[in-house]
PDB file of C-alpha atoms and ligand atoms in Angstrom:
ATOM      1  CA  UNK A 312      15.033  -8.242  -7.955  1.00  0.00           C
ATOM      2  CA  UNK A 313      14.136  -9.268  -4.300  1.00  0.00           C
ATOM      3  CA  UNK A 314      17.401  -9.616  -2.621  1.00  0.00           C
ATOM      4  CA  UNK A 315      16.388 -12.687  -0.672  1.00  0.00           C
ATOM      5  CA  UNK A 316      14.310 -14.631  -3.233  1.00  0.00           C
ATOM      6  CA  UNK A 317      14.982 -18.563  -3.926  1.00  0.00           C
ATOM      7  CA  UNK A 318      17.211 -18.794  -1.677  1.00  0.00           C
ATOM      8  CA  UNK A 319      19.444 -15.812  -2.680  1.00  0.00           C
ATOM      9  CA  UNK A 320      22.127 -15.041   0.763  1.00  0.00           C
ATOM     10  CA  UNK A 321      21.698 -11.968   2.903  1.00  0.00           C
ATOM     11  CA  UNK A 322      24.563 -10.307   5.499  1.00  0.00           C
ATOM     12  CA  UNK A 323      23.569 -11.904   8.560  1.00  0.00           C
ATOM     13  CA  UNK A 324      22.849  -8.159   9.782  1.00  0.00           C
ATOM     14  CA  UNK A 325      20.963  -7.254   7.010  1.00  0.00           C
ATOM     15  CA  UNK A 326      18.626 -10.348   7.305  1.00  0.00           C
ATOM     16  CA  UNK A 327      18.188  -9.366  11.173  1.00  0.00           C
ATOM     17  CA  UNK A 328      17.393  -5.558   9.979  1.00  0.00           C
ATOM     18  CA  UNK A 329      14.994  -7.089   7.511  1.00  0.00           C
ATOM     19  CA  UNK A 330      13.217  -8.933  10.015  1.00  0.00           C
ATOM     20  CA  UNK A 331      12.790  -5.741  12.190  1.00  0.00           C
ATOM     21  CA  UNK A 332      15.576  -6.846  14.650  1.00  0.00           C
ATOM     22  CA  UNK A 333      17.113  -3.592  14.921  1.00  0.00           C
ATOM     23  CA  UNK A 334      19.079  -0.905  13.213  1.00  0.00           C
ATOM     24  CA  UNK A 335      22.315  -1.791  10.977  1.00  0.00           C
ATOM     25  CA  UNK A 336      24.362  -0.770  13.749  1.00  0.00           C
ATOM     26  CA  UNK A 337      23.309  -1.694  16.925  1.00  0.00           C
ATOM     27  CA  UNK A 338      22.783  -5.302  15.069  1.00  0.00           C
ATOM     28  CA  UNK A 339      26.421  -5.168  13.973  1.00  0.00           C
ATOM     29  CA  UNK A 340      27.330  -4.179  17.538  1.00  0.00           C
ATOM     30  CA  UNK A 341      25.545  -6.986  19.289  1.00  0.00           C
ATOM     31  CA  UNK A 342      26.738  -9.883  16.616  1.00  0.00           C
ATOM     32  CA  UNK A 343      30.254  -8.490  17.332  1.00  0.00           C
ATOM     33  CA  UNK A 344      29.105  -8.964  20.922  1.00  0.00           C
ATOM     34  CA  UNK A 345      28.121 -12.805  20.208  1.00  0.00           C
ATOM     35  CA  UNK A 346      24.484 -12.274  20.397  1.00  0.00           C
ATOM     36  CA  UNK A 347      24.005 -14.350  17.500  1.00  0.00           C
ATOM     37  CA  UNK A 348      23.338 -17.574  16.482  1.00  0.00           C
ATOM     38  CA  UNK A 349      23.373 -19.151  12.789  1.00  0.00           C
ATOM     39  CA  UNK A 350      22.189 -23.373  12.950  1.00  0.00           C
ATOM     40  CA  UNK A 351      22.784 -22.723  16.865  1.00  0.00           C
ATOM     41  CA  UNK A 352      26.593 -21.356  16.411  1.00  0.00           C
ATOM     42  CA  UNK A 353      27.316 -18.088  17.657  1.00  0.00           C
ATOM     43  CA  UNK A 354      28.353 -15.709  14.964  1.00  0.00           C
ATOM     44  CA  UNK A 355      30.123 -13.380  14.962  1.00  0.00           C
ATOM     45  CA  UNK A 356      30.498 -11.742  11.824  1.00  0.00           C
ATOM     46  CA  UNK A 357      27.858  -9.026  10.140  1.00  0.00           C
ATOM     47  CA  UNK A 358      28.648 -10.214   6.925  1.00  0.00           C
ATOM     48  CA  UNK A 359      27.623 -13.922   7.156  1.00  0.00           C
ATOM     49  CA  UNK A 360      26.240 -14.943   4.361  1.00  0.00           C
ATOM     50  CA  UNK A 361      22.737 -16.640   5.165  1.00  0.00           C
ATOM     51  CA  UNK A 362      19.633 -17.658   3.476  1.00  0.00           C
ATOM     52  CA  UNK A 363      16.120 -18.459   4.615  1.00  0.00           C
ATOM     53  CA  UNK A 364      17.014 -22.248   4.752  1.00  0.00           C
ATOM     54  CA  UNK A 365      19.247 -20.924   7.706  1.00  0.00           C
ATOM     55  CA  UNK A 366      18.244 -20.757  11.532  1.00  0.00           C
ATOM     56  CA  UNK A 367      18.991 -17.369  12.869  1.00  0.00           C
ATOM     57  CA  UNK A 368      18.645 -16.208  16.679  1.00  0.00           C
ATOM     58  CA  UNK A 369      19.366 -12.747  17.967  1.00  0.00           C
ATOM     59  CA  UNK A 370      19.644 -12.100  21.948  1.00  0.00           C
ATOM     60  CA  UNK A 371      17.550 -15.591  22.106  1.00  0.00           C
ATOM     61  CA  UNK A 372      14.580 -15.283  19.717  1.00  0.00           C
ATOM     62  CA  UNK A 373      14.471 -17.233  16.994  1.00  0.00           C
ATOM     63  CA  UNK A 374      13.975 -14.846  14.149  1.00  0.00           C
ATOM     64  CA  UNK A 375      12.073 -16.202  11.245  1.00  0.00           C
ATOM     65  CA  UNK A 376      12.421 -14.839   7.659  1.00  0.00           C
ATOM     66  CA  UNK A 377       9.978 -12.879   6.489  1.00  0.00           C
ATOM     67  CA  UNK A 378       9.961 -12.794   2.249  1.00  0.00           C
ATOM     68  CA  UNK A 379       7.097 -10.389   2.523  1.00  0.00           C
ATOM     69  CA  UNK A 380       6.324  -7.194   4.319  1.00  0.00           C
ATOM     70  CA  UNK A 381       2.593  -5.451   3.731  1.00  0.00           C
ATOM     71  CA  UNK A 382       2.063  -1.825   5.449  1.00  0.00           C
ATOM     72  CA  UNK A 383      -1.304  -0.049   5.529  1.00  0.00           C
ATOM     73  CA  UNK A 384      -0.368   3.767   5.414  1.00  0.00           C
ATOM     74  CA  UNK A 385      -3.038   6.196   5.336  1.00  0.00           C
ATOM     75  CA  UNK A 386      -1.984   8.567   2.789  1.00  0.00           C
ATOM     76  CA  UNK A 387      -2.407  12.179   3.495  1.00  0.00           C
ATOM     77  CA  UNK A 388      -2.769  15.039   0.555  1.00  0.00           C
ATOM     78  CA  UNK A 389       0.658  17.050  -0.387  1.00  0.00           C
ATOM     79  CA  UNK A 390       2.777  13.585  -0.839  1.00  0.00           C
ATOM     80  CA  UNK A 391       3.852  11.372  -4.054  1.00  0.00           C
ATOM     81  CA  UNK A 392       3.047   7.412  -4.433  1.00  0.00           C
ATOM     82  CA  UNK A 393       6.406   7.211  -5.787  1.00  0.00           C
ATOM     83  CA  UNK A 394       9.349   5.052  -4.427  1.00  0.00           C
ATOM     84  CA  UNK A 395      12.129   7.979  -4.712  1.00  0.00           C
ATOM     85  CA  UNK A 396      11.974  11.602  -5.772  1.00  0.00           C
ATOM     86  CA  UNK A 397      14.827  14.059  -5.300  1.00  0.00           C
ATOM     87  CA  UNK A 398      12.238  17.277  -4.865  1.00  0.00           C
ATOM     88  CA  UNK A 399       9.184  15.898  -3.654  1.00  0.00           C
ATOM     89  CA  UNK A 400       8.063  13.785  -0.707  1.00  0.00           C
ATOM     90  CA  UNK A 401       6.721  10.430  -1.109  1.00  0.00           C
ATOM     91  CA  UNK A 402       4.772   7.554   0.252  1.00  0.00           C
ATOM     92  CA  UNK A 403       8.151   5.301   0.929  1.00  0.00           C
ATOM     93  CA  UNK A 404       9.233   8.681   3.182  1.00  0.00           C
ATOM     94  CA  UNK A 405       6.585   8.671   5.802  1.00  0.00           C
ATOM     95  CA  UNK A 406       7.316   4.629   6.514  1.00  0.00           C
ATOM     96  CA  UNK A 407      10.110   5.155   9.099  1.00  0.00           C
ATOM     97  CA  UNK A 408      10.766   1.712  10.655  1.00  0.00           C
ATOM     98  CA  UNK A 409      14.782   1.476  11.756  1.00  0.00           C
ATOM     99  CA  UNK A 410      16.215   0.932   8.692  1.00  0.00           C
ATOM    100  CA  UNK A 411      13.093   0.043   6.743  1.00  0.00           C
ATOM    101  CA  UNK A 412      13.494  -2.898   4.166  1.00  0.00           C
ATOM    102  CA  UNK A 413      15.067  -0.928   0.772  1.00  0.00           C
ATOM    103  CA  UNK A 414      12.341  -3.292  -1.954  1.00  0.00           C
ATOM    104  CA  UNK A 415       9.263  -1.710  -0.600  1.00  0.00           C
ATOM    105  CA  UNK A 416       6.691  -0.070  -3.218  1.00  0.00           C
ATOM    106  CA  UNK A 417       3.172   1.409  -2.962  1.00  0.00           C
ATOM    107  CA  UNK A 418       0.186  -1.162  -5.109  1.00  0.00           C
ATOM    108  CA  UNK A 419      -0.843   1.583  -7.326  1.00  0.00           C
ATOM    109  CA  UNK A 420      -1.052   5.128  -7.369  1.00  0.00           C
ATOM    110  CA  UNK A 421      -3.125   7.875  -5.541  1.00  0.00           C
ATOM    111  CA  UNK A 422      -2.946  11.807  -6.606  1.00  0.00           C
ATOM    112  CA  UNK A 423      -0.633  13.735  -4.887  1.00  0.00           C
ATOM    113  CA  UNK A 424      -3.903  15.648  -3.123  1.00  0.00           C
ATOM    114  CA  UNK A 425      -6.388  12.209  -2.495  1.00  0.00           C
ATOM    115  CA  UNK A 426      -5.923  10.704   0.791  1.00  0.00           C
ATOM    116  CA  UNK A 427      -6.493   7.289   2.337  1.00  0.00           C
ATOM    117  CA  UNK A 428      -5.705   3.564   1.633  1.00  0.00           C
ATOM    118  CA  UNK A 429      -2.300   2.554   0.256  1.00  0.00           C
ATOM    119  CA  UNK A 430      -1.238  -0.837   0.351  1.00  0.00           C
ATOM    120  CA  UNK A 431       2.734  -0.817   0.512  1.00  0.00           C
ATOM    121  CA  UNK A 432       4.599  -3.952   0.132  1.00  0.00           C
ATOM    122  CA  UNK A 433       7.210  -5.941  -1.416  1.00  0.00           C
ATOM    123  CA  UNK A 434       4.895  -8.514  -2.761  1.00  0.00           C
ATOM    124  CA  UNK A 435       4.656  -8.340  -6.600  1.00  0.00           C
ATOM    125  CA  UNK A 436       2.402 -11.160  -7.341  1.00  0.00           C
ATOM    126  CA  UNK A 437       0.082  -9.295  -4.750  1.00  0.00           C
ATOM    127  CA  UNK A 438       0.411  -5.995  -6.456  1.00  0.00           C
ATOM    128  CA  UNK A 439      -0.161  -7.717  -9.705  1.00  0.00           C
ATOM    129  CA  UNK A 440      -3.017  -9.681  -8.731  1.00  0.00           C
ATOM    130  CA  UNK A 441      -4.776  -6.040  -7.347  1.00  0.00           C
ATOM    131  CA  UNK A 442      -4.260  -3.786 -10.045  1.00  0.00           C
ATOM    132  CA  UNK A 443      -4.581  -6.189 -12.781  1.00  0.00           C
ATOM    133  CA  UNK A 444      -7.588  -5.313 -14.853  1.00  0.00           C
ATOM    134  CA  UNK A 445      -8.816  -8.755 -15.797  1.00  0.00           C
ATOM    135  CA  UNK A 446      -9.429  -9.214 -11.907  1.00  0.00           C
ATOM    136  CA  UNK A 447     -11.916  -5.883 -11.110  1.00  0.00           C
ATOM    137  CA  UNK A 448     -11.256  -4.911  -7.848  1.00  0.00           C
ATOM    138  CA  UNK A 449     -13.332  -2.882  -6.007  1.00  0.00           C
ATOM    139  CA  UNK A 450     -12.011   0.097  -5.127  1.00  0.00           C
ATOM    140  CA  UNK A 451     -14.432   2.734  -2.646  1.00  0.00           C
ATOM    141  CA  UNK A 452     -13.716   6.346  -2.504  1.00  0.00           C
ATOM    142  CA  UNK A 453     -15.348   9.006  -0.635  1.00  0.00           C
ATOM    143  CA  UNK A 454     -15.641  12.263  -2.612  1.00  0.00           C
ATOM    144  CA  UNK A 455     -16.529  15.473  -2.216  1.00  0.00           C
ATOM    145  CA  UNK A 456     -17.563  17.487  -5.236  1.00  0.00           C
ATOM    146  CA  UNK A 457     -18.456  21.205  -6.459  1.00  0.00           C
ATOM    147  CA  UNK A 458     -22.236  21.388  -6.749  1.00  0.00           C
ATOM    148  CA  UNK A 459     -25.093  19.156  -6.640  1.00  0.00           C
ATOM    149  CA  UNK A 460     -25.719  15.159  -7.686  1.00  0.00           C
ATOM    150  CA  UNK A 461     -28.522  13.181  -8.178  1.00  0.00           C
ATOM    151  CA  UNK A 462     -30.523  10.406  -9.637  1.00  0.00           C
ATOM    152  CA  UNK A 463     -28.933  10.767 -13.277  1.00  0.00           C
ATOM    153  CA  UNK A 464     -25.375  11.018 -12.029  1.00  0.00           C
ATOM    154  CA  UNK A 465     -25.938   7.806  -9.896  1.00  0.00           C
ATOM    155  CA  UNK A 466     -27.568   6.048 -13.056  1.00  0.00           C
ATOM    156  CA  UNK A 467     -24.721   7.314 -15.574  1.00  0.00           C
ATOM    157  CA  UNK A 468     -22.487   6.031 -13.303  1.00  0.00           C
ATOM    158  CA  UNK A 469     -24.187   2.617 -13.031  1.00  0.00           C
ATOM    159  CA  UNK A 470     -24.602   1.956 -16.865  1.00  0.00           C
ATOM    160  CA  UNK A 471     -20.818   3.087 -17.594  1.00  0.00           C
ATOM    161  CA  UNK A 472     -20.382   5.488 -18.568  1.00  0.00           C
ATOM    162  CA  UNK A 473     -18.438   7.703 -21.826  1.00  0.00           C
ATOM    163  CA  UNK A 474     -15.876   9.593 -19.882  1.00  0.00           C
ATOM    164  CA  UNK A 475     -13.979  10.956 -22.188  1.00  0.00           C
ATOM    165  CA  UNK A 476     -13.815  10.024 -26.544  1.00  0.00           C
ATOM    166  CA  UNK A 477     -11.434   7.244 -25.253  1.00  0.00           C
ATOM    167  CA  UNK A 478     -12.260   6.040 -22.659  1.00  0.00           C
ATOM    168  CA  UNK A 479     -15.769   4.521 -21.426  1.00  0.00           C
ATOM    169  CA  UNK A 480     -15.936   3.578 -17.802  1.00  0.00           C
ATOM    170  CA  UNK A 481     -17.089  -0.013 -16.058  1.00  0.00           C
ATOM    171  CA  UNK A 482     -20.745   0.394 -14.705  1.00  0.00           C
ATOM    172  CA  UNK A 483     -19.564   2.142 -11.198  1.00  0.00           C
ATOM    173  CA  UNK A 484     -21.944   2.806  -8.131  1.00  0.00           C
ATOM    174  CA  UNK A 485     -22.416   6.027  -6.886  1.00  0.00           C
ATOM    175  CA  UNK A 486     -24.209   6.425  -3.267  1.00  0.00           C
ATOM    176  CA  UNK A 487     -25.030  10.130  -2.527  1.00  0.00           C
ATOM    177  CA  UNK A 488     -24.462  10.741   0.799  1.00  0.00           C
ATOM    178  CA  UNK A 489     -25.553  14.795   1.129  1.00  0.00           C
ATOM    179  CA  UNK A 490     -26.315  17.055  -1.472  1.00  0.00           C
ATOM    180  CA  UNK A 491     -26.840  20.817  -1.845  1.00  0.00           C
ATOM    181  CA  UNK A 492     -26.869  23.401  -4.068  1.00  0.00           C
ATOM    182  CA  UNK A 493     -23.036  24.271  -4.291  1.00  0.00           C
ATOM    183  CA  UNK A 494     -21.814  20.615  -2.549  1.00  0.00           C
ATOM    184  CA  UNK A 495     -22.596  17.097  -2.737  1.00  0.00           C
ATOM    185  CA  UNK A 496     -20.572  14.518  -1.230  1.00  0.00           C
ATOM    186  CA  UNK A 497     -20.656  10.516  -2.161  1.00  0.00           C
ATOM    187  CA  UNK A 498     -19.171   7.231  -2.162  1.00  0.00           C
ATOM    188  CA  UNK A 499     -17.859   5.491  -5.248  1.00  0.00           C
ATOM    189  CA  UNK A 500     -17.076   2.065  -6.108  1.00  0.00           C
ATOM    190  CA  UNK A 501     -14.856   1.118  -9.045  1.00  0.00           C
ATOM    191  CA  UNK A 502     -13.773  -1.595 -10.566  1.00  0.00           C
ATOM    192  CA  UNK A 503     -10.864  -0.164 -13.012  1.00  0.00           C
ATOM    193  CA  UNK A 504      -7.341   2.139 -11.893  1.00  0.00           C
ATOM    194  CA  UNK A 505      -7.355   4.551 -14.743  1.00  0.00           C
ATOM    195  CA  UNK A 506      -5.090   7.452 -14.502  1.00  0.00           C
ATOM    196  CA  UNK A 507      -7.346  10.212 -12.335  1.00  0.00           C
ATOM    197  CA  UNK A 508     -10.567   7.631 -12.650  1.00  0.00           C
ATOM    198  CA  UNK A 509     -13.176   9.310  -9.937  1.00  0.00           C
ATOM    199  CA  UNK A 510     -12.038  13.031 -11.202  1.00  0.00           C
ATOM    200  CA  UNK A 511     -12.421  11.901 -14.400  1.00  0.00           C
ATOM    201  CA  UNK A 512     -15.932  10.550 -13.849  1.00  0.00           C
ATOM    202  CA  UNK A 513     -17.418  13.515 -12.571  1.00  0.00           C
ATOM    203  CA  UNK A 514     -15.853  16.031 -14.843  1.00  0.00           C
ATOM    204  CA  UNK A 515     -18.004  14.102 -17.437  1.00  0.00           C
ATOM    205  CA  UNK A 516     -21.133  14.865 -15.257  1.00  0.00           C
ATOM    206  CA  UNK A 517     -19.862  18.274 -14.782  1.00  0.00           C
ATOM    207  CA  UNK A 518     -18.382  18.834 -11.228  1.00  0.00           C
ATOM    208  CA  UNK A 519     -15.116  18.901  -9.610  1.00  0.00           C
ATOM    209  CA  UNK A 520     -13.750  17.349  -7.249  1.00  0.00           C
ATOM    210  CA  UNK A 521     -13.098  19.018  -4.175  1.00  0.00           C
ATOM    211  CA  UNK A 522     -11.935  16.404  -1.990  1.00  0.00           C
ATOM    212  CA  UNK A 523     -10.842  12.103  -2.453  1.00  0.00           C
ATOM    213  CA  UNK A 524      -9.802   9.625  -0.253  1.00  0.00           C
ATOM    214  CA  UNK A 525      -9.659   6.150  -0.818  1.00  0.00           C
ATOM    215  CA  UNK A 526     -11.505   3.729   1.948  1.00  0.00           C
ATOM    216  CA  UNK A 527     -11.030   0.252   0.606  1.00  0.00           C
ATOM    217  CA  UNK A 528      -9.477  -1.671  -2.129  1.00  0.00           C
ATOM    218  CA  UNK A 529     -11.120  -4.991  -2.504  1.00  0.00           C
ATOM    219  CA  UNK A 530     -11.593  -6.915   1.196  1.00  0.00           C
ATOM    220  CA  UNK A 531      -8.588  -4.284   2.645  1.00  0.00           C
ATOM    221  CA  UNK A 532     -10.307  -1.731   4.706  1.00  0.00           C
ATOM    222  CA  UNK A 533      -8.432   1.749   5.983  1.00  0.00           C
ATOM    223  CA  UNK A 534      -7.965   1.688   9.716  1.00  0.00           C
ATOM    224  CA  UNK A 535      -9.860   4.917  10.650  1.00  0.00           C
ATOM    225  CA  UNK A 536      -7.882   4.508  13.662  1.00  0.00           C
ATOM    226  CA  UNK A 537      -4.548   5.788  12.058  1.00  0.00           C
ATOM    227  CA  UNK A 538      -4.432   9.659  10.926  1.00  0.00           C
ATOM    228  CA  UNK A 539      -3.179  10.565   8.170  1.00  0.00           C
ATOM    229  CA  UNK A 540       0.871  10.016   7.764  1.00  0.00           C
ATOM    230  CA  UNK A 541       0.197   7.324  10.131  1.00  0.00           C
ATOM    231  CA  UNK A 542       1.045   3.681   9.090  1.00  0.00           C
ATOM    232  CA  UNK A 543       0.575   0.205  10.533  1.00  0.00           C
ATOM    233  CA  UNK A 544       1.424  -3.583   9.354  1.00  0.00           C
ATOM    234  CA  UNK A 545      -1.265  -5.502   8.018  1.00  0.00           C
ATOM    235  CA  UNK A 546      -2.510  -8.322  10.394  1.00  0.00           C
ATOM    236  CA  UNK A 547      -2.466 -11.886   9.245  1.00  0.00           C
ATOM    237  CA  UNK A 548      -6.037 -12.155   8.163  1.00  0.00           C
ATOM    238  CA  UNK A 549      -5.996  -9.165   6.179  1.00  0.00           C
ATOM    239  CA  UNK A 550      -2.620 -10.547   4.482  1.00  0.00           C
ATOM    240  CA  UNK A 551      -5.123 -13.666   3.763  1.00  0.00           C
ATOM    241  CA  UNK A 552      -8.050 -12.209   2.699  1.00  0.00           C
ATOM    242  CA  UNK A 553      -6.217 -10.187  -0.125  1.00  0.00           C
ATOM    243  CA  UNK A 554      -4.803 -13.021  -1.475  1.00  0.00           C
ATOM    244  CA  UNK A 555      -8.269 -14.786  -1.552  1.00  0.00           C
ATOM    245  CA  UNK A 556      -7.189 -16.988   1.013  1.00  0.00           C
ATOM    246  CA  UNK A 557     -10.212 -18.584   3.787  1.00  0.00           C
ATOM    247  CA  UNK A 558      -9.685 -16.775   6.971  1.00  0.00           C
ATOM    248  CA  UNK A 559     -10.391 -19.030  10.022  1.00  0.00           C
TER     249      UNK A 559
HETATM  250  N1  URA B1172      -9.213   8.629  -8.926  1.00  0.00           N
HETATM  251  C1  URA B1172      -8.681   9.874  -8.967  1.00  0.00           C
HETATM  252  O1  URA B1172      -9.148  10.740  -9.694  1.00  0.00           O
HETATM  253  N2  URA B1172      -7.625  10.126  -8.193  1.00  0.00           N
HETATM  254  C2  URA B1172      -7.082   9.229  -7.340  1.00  0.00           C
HETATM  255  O2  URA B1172      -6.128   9.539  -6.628  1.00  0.00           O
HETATM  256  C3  URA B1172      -7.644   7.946  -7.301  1.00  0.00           C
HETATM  257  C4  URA B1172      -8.717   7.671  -8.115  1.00  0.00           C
END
C-alpha cells in the first residue's frame, strides 16, 4: 500500500526524505534546529504527522509532494529485477539516492544477463497500463545471436510465429543489422512480455542468443548517455508521453 496515498499522514521527516530533501538524519537534525515549516509554523518535531493537503518548507523551499517517483536505470548483466533478495543483487540496489523512497519497483522483468531499459517507479497504474497485454507495447531489443539470419527469420518473425507447442508469438519485426556465418546481430520489436520472449523466439529459428539489451519500451527511450549501473529521473515529458499524455 503506498504510504502516502488519499491523503494517508507521513512523519514530517519522512515526507521531506521522500521528496529528496535529505537523509533521515540530517532532516531530523535541521527540524530539531527549526528549519521547518508546516502551514507556515515552524516545526519542530520529526514525527509530525502531515499529509499532501499540508504546506511543508525546509531551509526556505517550499517542498511539494511528490506521489510518484519514475527512474530510468540502465540495467547492466549479472543483477536481478527483483525488489529484495538476500543472496543476489538487484535492480532496487544500484538506485542509491539518500535514503531512497522504500515503495519503489522495477515495470517488468529483464534476465539477470540482458541489459538496458528499466523503468522503476512507484506508479502502479503506470506499470499496469505497460505490461498489460490488452495494450501491446512496443518493446525494441538489440540482440546478438549465434550464427547467421536472414529473409525467413525476418518473415517468421513478422507472421507470428509458433514458438514453442504453447505458445505462438504476436507478428514481431526483426531488422538485421549484420550477419555472418557464425554471428548475426538485429533489432526486435515486440509487442507481448512473455517469460524469456526474444530468447525464446530465436531458439525456434535455431540460434542463441549471445547478447540482449533492451532500447525502448513504448515512447521511453534508454539514455545512451548513462552506462550501465547508471540511473537518472525521468524528465517531465517522458513522464507524459508514457501515460499517453500530449507533450507541449
Ligand atoms: N526477452 C528475453 O529473452 N529476455 C529478456 O530479458 C527480455 C526479453
Amino acid at each position: 500500500m503506498g504510504r502516502s496515498a488519499g491523503g494517508e499522514a507521513l512523519r514530517l521527516d519522512r515526507y521531506l526524505a521522500d521528496m529528496g530533501a535529505g537523509t533521515r538524519s540530517e532532516l531530523k537534525k535541521g527540524i530539531r534546529a527549526g528549519l521547518a515549516l508546516v502551514n507556515g509554523k515552524v516545526e519542530k518535531d520529526p514525527g509530525r504527522k502531515v499529509t499532501e493537503e499540508d504546506t511543508v518548507s525546509f531551509r526556505g523551499r517550499e517542498i511539494a509532494y511528490e506521489k510518484y517517483v519514475y527512474y530510468m536505470l540502465h540495467k547492466p548483466a549479472g543483477v536481478i529485477s527483483a525488489t529484495e533478495d538476500r543472496r543476489q543483487k538487484t535492480v532496487l540496489d544500484l538506485i542509491e539516492e539518500e535514503d531512497m523512497r522504500k515503495d519503489l519497483f522495477p515495470v517488468g522483468r529483464l534476465d539477470r544477463d540482458t541489459e538496458g531499459l528499466l523503468l522503476i517507479t512507484n506508479d502502479g497504474d503506470l506499470s499496469h497500463a505497460l505490461l498489460s497485454p490488452a495494450r501491446h507495447v512496443d518493446k525494441v531489443y538489440y540482440a546478438e545471436v549465434d550464427g547467421p539470419l536472414g529473409d525467413q527469420d525476418e518473415k517468421a518473425f513478422a507472421e507470428g510465429m509458433q514458438v514453442e507447442e504453447d505458445f505462438r508469438a504476436l507478428p514481431a519485426r526483426l531488422e538485421i543489422v549484420g550477419s555472418g556465418p557464425d554471428k548475426a546481430s538485429a533489432l526486435v520489436t515486440v509487442r507481448e512480455g512473455k517469460f524469456h520472449q526474444i530468447k525464446r523466439m530465436f531458439k525456434a529459428r535455431g540460434r542463441e542468443v549471445t547478447y540482449l539489451k533492451r532500447l525502448s519500451m513504448g515512447p521511453l527511450v534508454l539514455d545512451e548517455r548513462l552506462l550501465p549501473g547508471q540511473w537518472r529521473r525521468l524528465t517531465k515529458e517522458e513522464i507524459r508521453s508514457l501515460k499517453g499524455e500530449e507533450t507541449d
